[in-house]
Amino acid sequence: MEALNGVRILDMTHVQAGPTCSQLLAWMGADVIKFEPPQGDATRGQLRDVPNADSLYFTMLNCNKRSITVNMKSAEGKTVFVDLLKKCDIVMENFGPGVLDRLGFTWEKIHQLNPKIVMGSIKGFGSTGPYADFKAYENVAQAMGGAMSTTGVPDGPPFVTGAQIGDSGTGLHLAIGLLAALHQANRTGQGQYVEVAMMDGVMNLCRVKFRDHQRLTHGDLSEYSVPTYKGMGEVPRAGNDSGGGQLGNAIHCKPHGANDWLYIVVQEAVWDALAKRIGPDVGIPELSTDSRFAKIGERRKNQQLMWTLINKFAEKYTKREFMEILNPLDVPCGPIMSTEDLANDEHIRGREMWVELDHPQRGKWWNVGMPIKLSSSPAVITRSPTLGEHTEEILKDVLGYGEEQISRLKSAGAFSAPPKKAA
């Protein structure tokens, strides 16, 4: 049996943050009803690569869901919404501040309609505080949550990370909150409001940088390759430094292309074997006993020279060849893997993290798989729904509506946009 079998979710979210959360819950077995306006989730048409087909932006975030279209601007559409609320365990939204309230559905009203329902809400900056009404997007959240100021090279501009920590990261946080609230609702009979702000989620993912921020009040950060000092204040950008107790960095390998790099971590326990292996090749056969590198404190002081020597050794090898040299020495390392590398990687395919699917509009395509592996209920990934594909199915199976009632609601415009007025 699937882990969340029997849990029904009314998913009003759109774009990335919310759909990330609801897709994970759907992969764990929840019945996720994607509740869309008649025009559909905006991402269905964004960055479209196949004419007249849902975009990859949409399909990659909405697998295993059922789609119903409802016109919430009509009284009949609101009735359908209310009936669905009473049949669901969770309702999710990531509208701008006040949107649902203006439709007449505050959290207090929703809780009154279904006291046990859990409501999940994603906001850019939360519903309280001076930033509450600001708009947020992925990179805005990264900027304001601390990620950008600590990412990049020391003397260069701040960088965003390619990982979607503002959107998808917030979706992961929401999933945790919803499951906790659902567990409590099942014990107490009372649901609650679960809010995750994108800025808050990014800040949580930057926790180690706030560790270093406080360490700077007591002294310098010896593991950083850039200068630091007591009372410095803000944590500096430090390129590819590991940011941990052990020294780490990316080493450029042949043929020295954009992604021909190997990231290595030089632990105290592996230095002797590493130094004995590379020392003769870089003209320092006694490297393992060289006083500049023998102890981790000295390696920290002289890490720029250490990285120069390791880079010199790596010039003769590809990233995979260098990895094969380091693995027997127990040196933690990993090649910088491009999207092309990962899409064709044997390990990734074996773990079902790159999954082929078929879609009625776009044909064969690939999706990133389920990262959470449950031994007794592995995820079975199915395609995303076409717009409104399950409207009648949901009305009949979930709400018990008959054909006559459905026909009447259709005629009243409950599931479609009102006709445009003539100019």
Coordinates of C-alpha atoms in Angstrom, one line a residue:
M1 CA 0.0 0.0 0.0
E2 CA 1.2 3.5 -0.8
A3 CA 2.3 5.5 2.3
L4 CA -0.3 8.3 1.8
N5 CA -3.1 6.1 0.4
G6 CA -6.5 7.6 1.4
V7 CA -5.1 11.2 1.8
R8 CA -6.9 13.6 -0.5
I9 CA -5.3 17.0 -1.3
L10 CA -7.0 20.0 -3.0
D11 CA -4.0 21.6 -4.7
M12 CA -4.7 25.2 -5.8
T13 CA -0.9 26.0 -6.2
H14 CA 0.7 26.9 -9.4
V15 CA 4.1 27.6 -10.9
Q16 CA 6.9 25.7 -8.9
A17 CA 7.0 25.9 -5.1
G18 CA 3.5 24.5 -4.4
P19 CA 3.5 21.9 -7.2
T20 CA 6.9 20.6 -6.0
C21 CA 5.3 19.8 -2.7
S22 CA 2.1 18.3 -4.0
Q23 CA 3.9 16.2 -6.6
L24 CA 6.1 14.6 -3.8
L25 CA 2.9 13.9 -1.8
A26 CA 1.3 12.4 -4.9
W27 CA 4.3 10.2 -5.5
M28 CA 3.8 8.9 -1.9
G29 CA 0.2 7.9 -2.8
A30 CA -1.9 11.0 -2.0
D31 CA -4.9 11.7 -4.3
V32 CA -3.9 15.2 -5.5
I33 CA -6.6 17.1 -7.2
K34 CA -5.1 20.0 -9.1
F35 CA -7.7 22.7 -8.9
E36 CA -7.1 25.0 -11.9
P37 CA -8.9 28.1 -13.3
P38 CA -10.4 27.5 -16.7
Q39 CA -7.2 28.9 -18.4
G40 CA -5.1 26.5 -16.4
D41 CA -1.8 26.8 -14.5
A42 CA 0.2 29.6 -16.2
T43 CA 3.2 27.3 -16.6
R44 CA 1.3 25.0 -19.0
G45 CA 2.3 27.5 -21.7
Q46 CA 5.5 29.0 -20.3
L47 CA 8.8 28.1 -22.1
R48 CA 6.8 25.8 -24.4
D49 CA 9.1 23.6 -26.6
V50 CA 6.4 21.5 -28.4
P51 CA 3.6 23.4 -30.1
N52 CA 0.1 23.0 -28.6
A53 CA 1.5 20.8 -25.7
D54 CA 1.9 21.4 -22.0
S55 CA 5.4 22.7 -21.3
L56 CA 8.1 20.8 -19.5
Y57 CA 7.9 23.4 -16.8
F58 CA 4.4 22.1 -16.1
T59 CA 4.7 18.4 -16.8
M60 CA 7.9 18.0 -14.6
L61 CA 6.1 19.4 -11.6
N62 CA 2.6 17.9 -11.9
C63 CA 2.9 14.2 -12.3
N64 CA 0.5 11.8 -10.6
K65 CA -2.2 14.4 -10.2
R66 CA -5.8 14.8 -11.4
S67 CA -6.9 18.1 -13.0
I68 CA -10.3 19.8 -12.5
T69 CA -11.0 23.2 -13.9
V70 CA -13.3 25.5 -11.9
N71 CA -14.4 29.1 -12.4
M72 CA -14.1 30.5 -8.9
K73 CA -15.6 33.8 -10.0
S74 CA -19.0 32.1 -10.4
A75 CA -21.3 31.2 -7.6
E76 CA -21.6 27.6 -8.9
G77 CA -17.8 27.3 -9.1
K78 CA -17.5 28.3 -5.4
T79 CA -20.1 25.7 -4.5
V80 CA -18.0 23.0 -6.2
F81 CA -14.9 24.4 -4.3
V82 CA -16.8 24.2 -0.9
D83 CA -17.9 20.6 -1.7
L84 CA -14.4 19.6 -2.4
L85 CA -13.1 21.2 0.7
K86 CA -15.4 19.0 2.7
K87 CA -14.0 15.9 1.0
C88 CA -10.3 16.7 1.4
D89 CA -7.7 16.4 4.1
I90 CA -5.4 19.1 2.9
V91 CA -5.9 22.3 0.8
M92 CA -2.9 24.1 -0.6
E93 CA -2.5 27.6 -2.1
N94 CA 0.3 30.0 -3.1
F95 CA -1.7 32.9 -4.4
G96 CA -0.5 36.5 -3.8
P97 CA -1.5 38.1 -0.4
G98 CA -5.2 38.4 0.1
V99 CA -6.4 36.6 -3.2
L100 CA -8.2 33.8 -1.4
D101 CA -9.6 36.2 1.2
R102 CA -11.1 38.3 -1.5
L103 CA -12.9 35.3 -3.0
G104 CA -14.5 34.9 0.4
F105 CA -12.4 32.0 1.7
T106 CA -10.2 33.1 4.7
W107 CA -8.5 30.4 6.7
E108 CA -11.2 30.9 9.4
K109 CA -14.0 30.3 6.8
I110 CA -12.2 27.2 5.4
H111 CA -11.7 25.8 9.0
Q112 CA -15.3 26.4 9.7
L113 CA -16.4 24.5 6.6
N114 CA -14.1 21.6 7.4
P115 CA -12.6 21.7 11.0
K116 CA -10.2 18.8 10.3
I117 CA -8.7 20.2 7.1
V118 CA -5.1 21.3 7.0
M119 CA -4.3 24.4 5.0
G120 CA -0.9 24.8 3.5
S121 CA 0.2 28.3 2.3
I122 CA 3.3 29.5 0.5
K123 CA 4.1 33.2 0.6
G124 CA 7.2 35.1 -0.5
F125 CA 7.7 36.6 2.9
G126 CA 4.9 35.3 5.0
S127 CA 1.6 36.9 6.1
T128 CA 3.1 39.1 8.8
G129 CA 5.9 41.7 9.0
P130 CA 6.9 44.7 6.8
Y131 CA 7.7 42.5 3.8
A132 CA 4.4 40.7 3.8
D133 CA 3.0 42.4 0.7
F134 CA 6.1 42.2 -1.4
K135 CA 6.2 39.9 -4.5
A136 CA 8.8 37.2 -4.5
Y137 CA 10.3 34.9 -7.2
E138 CA 13.1 32.3 -7.0
N139 CA 16.0 34.7 -7.2
V140 CA 14.4 37.3 -5.0
A141 CA 14.1 34.7 -2.3
Q142 CA 17.7 33.7 -2.8
A143 CA 18.8 37.3 -2.6
M144 CA 16.8 38.1 0.6
G145 CA 17.4 34.8 2.4
G146 CA 21.2 35.0 2.5
A147 CA 22.1 32.6 -0.3
M148 CA 23.3 35.1 -2.9
S149 CA 25.5 37.2 -0.6
T150 CA 27.5 34.0 0.3
T151 CA 27.7 32.5 -3.2
G152 CA 30.3 33.5 -5.8
V153 CA 33.9 34.4 -6.0
P154 CA 35.4 36.9 -3.5
D155 CA 35.8 39.9 -5.7
G156 CA 32.9 39.2 -8.0
P157 CA 29.2 39.8 -7.9
P158 CA 26.9 37.6 -5.9
F159 CA 25.5 34.6 -7.7
V160 CA 22.2 32.7 -7.6
T161 CA 22.5 28.9 -7.4
G162 CA 21.2 26.7 -10.1
A163 CA 19.3 24.6 -7.5
Q164 CA 15.8 26.1 -7.0
I165 CA 16.2 26.6 -3.3
G166 CA 13.6 29.4 -3.2
D167 CA 10.8 27.6 -5.0
S168 CA 11.4 23.8 -4.8
G169 CA 13.2 24.3 -1.4
T170 CA 10.1 26.0 0.0
G171 CA 8.0 23.2 -1.4
L172 CA 10.0 20.6 0.5
H173 CA 9.6 22.6 3.7
L174 CA 5.8 22.8 3.2
A175 CA 5.6 19.0 2.7
I176 CA 7.2 18.5 6.1
G177 CA 4.8 20.9 7.7
L178 CA 1.7 19.5 6.0
L179 CA 2.5 15.9 7.1
A180 CA 3.1 17.0 10.7
A181 CA -0.2 18.9 10.8
L182 CA -2.0 16.0 9.2
H183 CA -0.6 13.7 11.8
Q184 CA -1.9 16.0 14.5
A185 CA -5.3 16.4 12.9
N186 CA -5.7 12.7 12.8
R187 CA -5.1 12.6 16.6
T188 CA -7.1 15.7 17.6
G189 CA -9.7 16.1 14.9
Q190 CA -8.6 19.7 14.3
G191 CA -6.7 21.0 11.3
Q192 CA -4.4 24.0 11.3
Y193 CA -2.9 26.6 9.0
V194 CA 0.7 25.8 7.8
E195 CA 2.6 28.7 6.3
V196 CA 6.1 28.6 4.7
A197 CA 7.7 31.8 3.5
M198 CA 10.2 31.5 0.6
M199 CA 12.6 33.9 2.4
D200 CA 12.4 31.8 5.6
G201 CA 13.1 28.5 3.7
V202 CA 16.2 29.9 2.0
M203 CA 17.5 31.2 5.3
N204 CA 17.1 27.8 6.8
L205 CA 19.1 26.3 4.0
C206 CA 21.8 28.8 4.7
R207 CA 22.2 27.6 8.3
V208 CA 26.0 27.0 8.1
K209 CA 26.6 30.5 6.9
F210 CA 24.8 31.8 10.0
R211 CA 27.1 29.5 12.0
D212 CA 30.1 31.2 10.4
H213 CA 28.5 34.7 10.9
Q214 CA 28.5 34.0 14.7
R215 CA 32.0 32.5 14.7
L216 CA 33.3 35.7 13.2
T217 CA 32.5 37.5 16.5
H218 CA 35.2 35.3 18.2
G219 CA 37.9 35.1 15.5
D220 CA 38.8 34.4 11.9
L221 CA 37.6 31.4 9.9
S222 CA 40.8 29.5 9.2
E223 CA 39.2 27.1 6.7
Y224 CA 38.3 30.0 4.3
S225 CA 40.8 30.7 1.5
V226 CA 39.9 34.4 1.6
P227 CA 40.9 36.6 4.5
T228 CA 38.6 36.8 7.4
Y229 CA 39.0 38.5 10.8
K230 CA 37.3 38.9 14.2
G231 CA 34.4 41.4 14.0
M232 CA 34.2 41.2 10.2
G233 CA 30.5 41.1 10.3
E234 CA 29.2 39.5 7.1
V235 CA 30.3 36.1 5.9
P236 CA 32.3 36.5 2.7
R237 CA 32.0 34.8 -0.6
A238 CA 34.6 32.1 -0.9
G239 CA 34.3 30.5 -4.3
N240 CA 34.3 26.7 -4.1
D241 CA 35.7 26.4 -0.6
S242 CA 34.1 23.5 1.2
G243 CA 32.7 25.7 4.0
G244 CA 33.3 22.9 6.5
G245 CA 36.0 21.7 8.9
Q246 CA 37.9 20.0 6.1
L247 CA 39.4 21.8 3.1
G248 CA 37.7 21.3 -0.2
N249 CA 37.8 22.7 -3.7
A250 CA 37.1 22.1 -7.4
I251 CA 40.1 21.0 -9.4
H252 CA 40.3 21.6 -13.2
C253 CA 41.1 18.5 -15.2
K254 CA 41.8 17.9 -18.9
P255 CA 40.5 18.7 -21.5
H256 CA 39.8 21.8 -19.4
G257 CA 36.2 22.4 -20.6
A258 CA 33.4 24.1 -18.7
N259 CA 32.6 21.0 -16.6
D260 CA 35.9 19.2 -16.6
W261 CA 36.3 19.6 -12.8
L262 CA 36.6 17.2 -9.9
Y263 CA 35.6 18.4 -6.4
I264 CA 37.8 16.9 -3.7
V265 CA 37.9 17.2 0.1
V266 CA 41.3 16.9 1.7
Q267 CA 40.6 15.2 5.1
E268 CA 43.2 15.0 7.8
A269 CA 43.2 11.2 7.5
V270 CA 43.9 11.1 3.7
W271 CA 46.6 13.7 3.4
D272 CA 49.5 11.4 3.9
A273 CA 48.4 9.0 1.1
L274 CA 47.3 11.8 -1.2
A275 CA 50.6 13.7 -0.7
K276 CA 52.7 10.5 -1.4
R277 CA 50.7 9.9 -4.6
I278 CA 50.9 13.4 -6.1
G279 CA 54.2 14.6 -4.6
P280 CA 56.6 12.9 -7.0
D281 CA 54.6 14.1 -10.0
V282 CA 54.7 17.7 -9.0
G283 CA 58.4 17.7 -8.1
I284 CA 58.0 17.5 -4.3
P285 CA 58.6 13.8 -3.4
E286 CA 58.7 14.6 0.3
L287 CA 55.3 16.4 0.2
S288 CA 53.7 14.2 2.8
T289 CA 56.2 15.4 5.4
D290 CA 56.6 19.0 4.2
S291 CA 56.1 21.3 7.2
R292 CA 53.9 23.6 5.2
F293 CA 51.3 20.9 4.8
A294 CA 51.9 18.2 7.4
K295 CA 49.2 19.3 9.8
I296 CA 45.7 20.6 8.9
G297 CA 46.4 24.0 10.6
E298 CA 49.4 24.5 8.2
R299 CA 47.4 23.3 5.2
R300 CA 44.8 25.9 6.0
K301 CA 47.4 28.6 6.1
N302 CA 49.0 27.4 2.9
Q303 CA 45.9 26.1 1.1
Q304 CA 46.4 28.2 -2.0
L305 CA 49.7 26.5 -2.6
M306 CA 48.2 23.1 -1.8
W307 CA 45.4 23.6 -4.4
T308 CA 48.0 24.8 -7.0
L309 CA 50.0 21.6 -6.5
I310 CA 46.9 19.4 -6.8
N311 CA 45.8 21.3 -9.9
K312 CA 49.2 20.8 -11.4
F313 CA 48.9 17.0 -10.8
A314 CA 45.4 16.9 -12.3
E315 CA 46.4 18.5 -15.6
K316 CA 47.3 15.1 -17.1
Y317 CA 44.0 13.4 -16.2
T318 CA 40.3 13.7 -17.0
K319 CA 37.9 14.2 -14.1
R320 CA 37.0 10.5 -14.2
E321 CA 40.6 9.4 -14.4
F322 CA 41.5 11.6 -11.4
M323 CA 38.5 10.2 -9.5
E324 CA 39.8 6.6 -10.2
I325 CA 43.2 7.6 -8.7
L326 CA 41.6 9.2 -5.6
N327 CA 39.0 6.6 -4.7
P328 CA 41.5 3.9 -3.6
L329 CA 43.1 6.5 -1.4
D330 CA 39.7 7.2 0.3
V331 CA 39.8 10.8 -0.7
P332 CA 36.2 12.1 -0.9
C333 CA 35.6 13.4 -4.4
G334 CA 33.1 13.8 -7.2
P335 CA 33.1 15.0 -10.8
I336 CA 31.2 18.2 -11.6
M337 CA 28.3 16.5 -13.4
S338 CA 26.5 18.5 -16.1
T339 CA 22.8 17.9 -17.0
E340 CA 24.1 15.9 -19.9
D341 CA 26.3 13.7 -17.7
L342 CA 23.4 13.1 -15.3
A343 CA 20.8 12.3 -18.0
N344 CA 23.1 9.5 -19.2
D345 CA 24.6 8.3 -15.9
E346 CA 24.3 4.6 -15.1
H347 CA 24.0 5.3 -11.3
I348 CA 21.1 7.8 -11.9
R349 CA 19.2 5.5 -14.2
G350 CA 19.7 2.6 -11.8
R351 CA 18.1 4.6 -9.0
E352 CA 15.2 5.7 -11.2
M353 CA 16.2 9.4 -10.9
W354 CA 15.7 10.0 -14.6
V355 CA 12.4 8.5 -15.7
E356 CA 10.9 8.3 -19.2
L357 CA 7.2 9.1 -19.5
D358 CA 4.7 9.4 -22.3
H359 CA 2.3 12.3 -22.7
P360 CA -0.7 12.5 -25.2
Q361 CA 0.4 16.0 -26.4
R362 CA 4.1 15.9 -26.3
G363 CA 5.0 12.2 -26.7
K364 CA 8.1 10.7 -24.9
W365 CA 9.8 12.9 -22.4
W366 CA 11.9 12.6 -19.2
N367 CA 11.4 13.6 -15.6
V368 CA 13.5 13.7 -12.5
G369 CA 12.5 10.8 -10.4
M370 CA 11.4 10.5 -6.7
P371 CA 14.3 11.3 -4.4
I372 CA 12.7 9.8 -1.3
K373 CA 12.9 6.0 -1.5
L374 CA 10.3 4.1 0.6
S375 CA 11.1 0.4 0.9
S376 CA 7.5 -0.8 1.2
S377 CA 5.8 1.7 -1.1
P378 CA 8.1 2.8 -3.9
A379 CA 6.8 5.6 -6.1
V380 CA 5.2 4.7 -9.4
I381 CA 5.5 7.9 -11.5
T382 CA 2.7 8.7 -14.0
R383 CA 2.4 11.6 -16.4
S384 CA 0.9 15.0 -15.6
P385 CA -2.8 15.6 -16.4
T386 CA -4.0 17.6 -19.4
L387 CA -6.1 20.7 -18.4
G388 CA -9.4 19.6 -16.9
E389 CA -8.8 16.0 -17.9
H390 CA -10.5 14.6 -14.7
T391 CA -13.2 17.2 -14.1
E392 CA -16.1 14.9 -14.6
E393 CA -14.4 12.0 -12.9
I394 CA -13.8 14.0 -9.8
L395 CA -17.3 15.4 -9.8
K396 CA -18.8 11.9 -10.0
D397 CA -16.3 9.9 -7.9
V398 CA -15.4 12.4 -5.2
L399 CA -18.5 14.5 -4.9
G400 CA -21.1 12.1 -6.1
Y401 CA -22.7 14.5 -8.6
G402 CA -25.0 13.0 -11.1
E403 CA -25.1 13.7 -14.9
E404 CA -28.0 16.2 -14.6
Q405 CA -26.3 18.2 -11.9
I406 CA -23.0 18.3 -13.8
S407 CA -24.8 19.4 -17.0
R408 CA -26.5 22.2 -15.1
L409 CA -23.3 23.4 -13.5
K410 CA -21.6 23.3 -16.9
S411 CA -24.4 25.5 -18.4
A412 CA -24.0 27.9 -15.6
G413 CA -20.2 28.3 -16.3
A414 CA -18.9 26.6 -13.2
F415 CA -16.0 25.0 -15.1
S416 CA -15.3 27.5 -17.9
A417 CA -14.3 31.1 -18.3
P418 CA -17.3 33.4 -19.0
P419 CA -17.6 34.5 -22.7
K420 CA -15.8 37.7 -23.6
K421 CA -18.0 40.7 -24.0
A422 CA -18.2 42.1 -27.5
A423 CA -16.3 45.3 -27.9

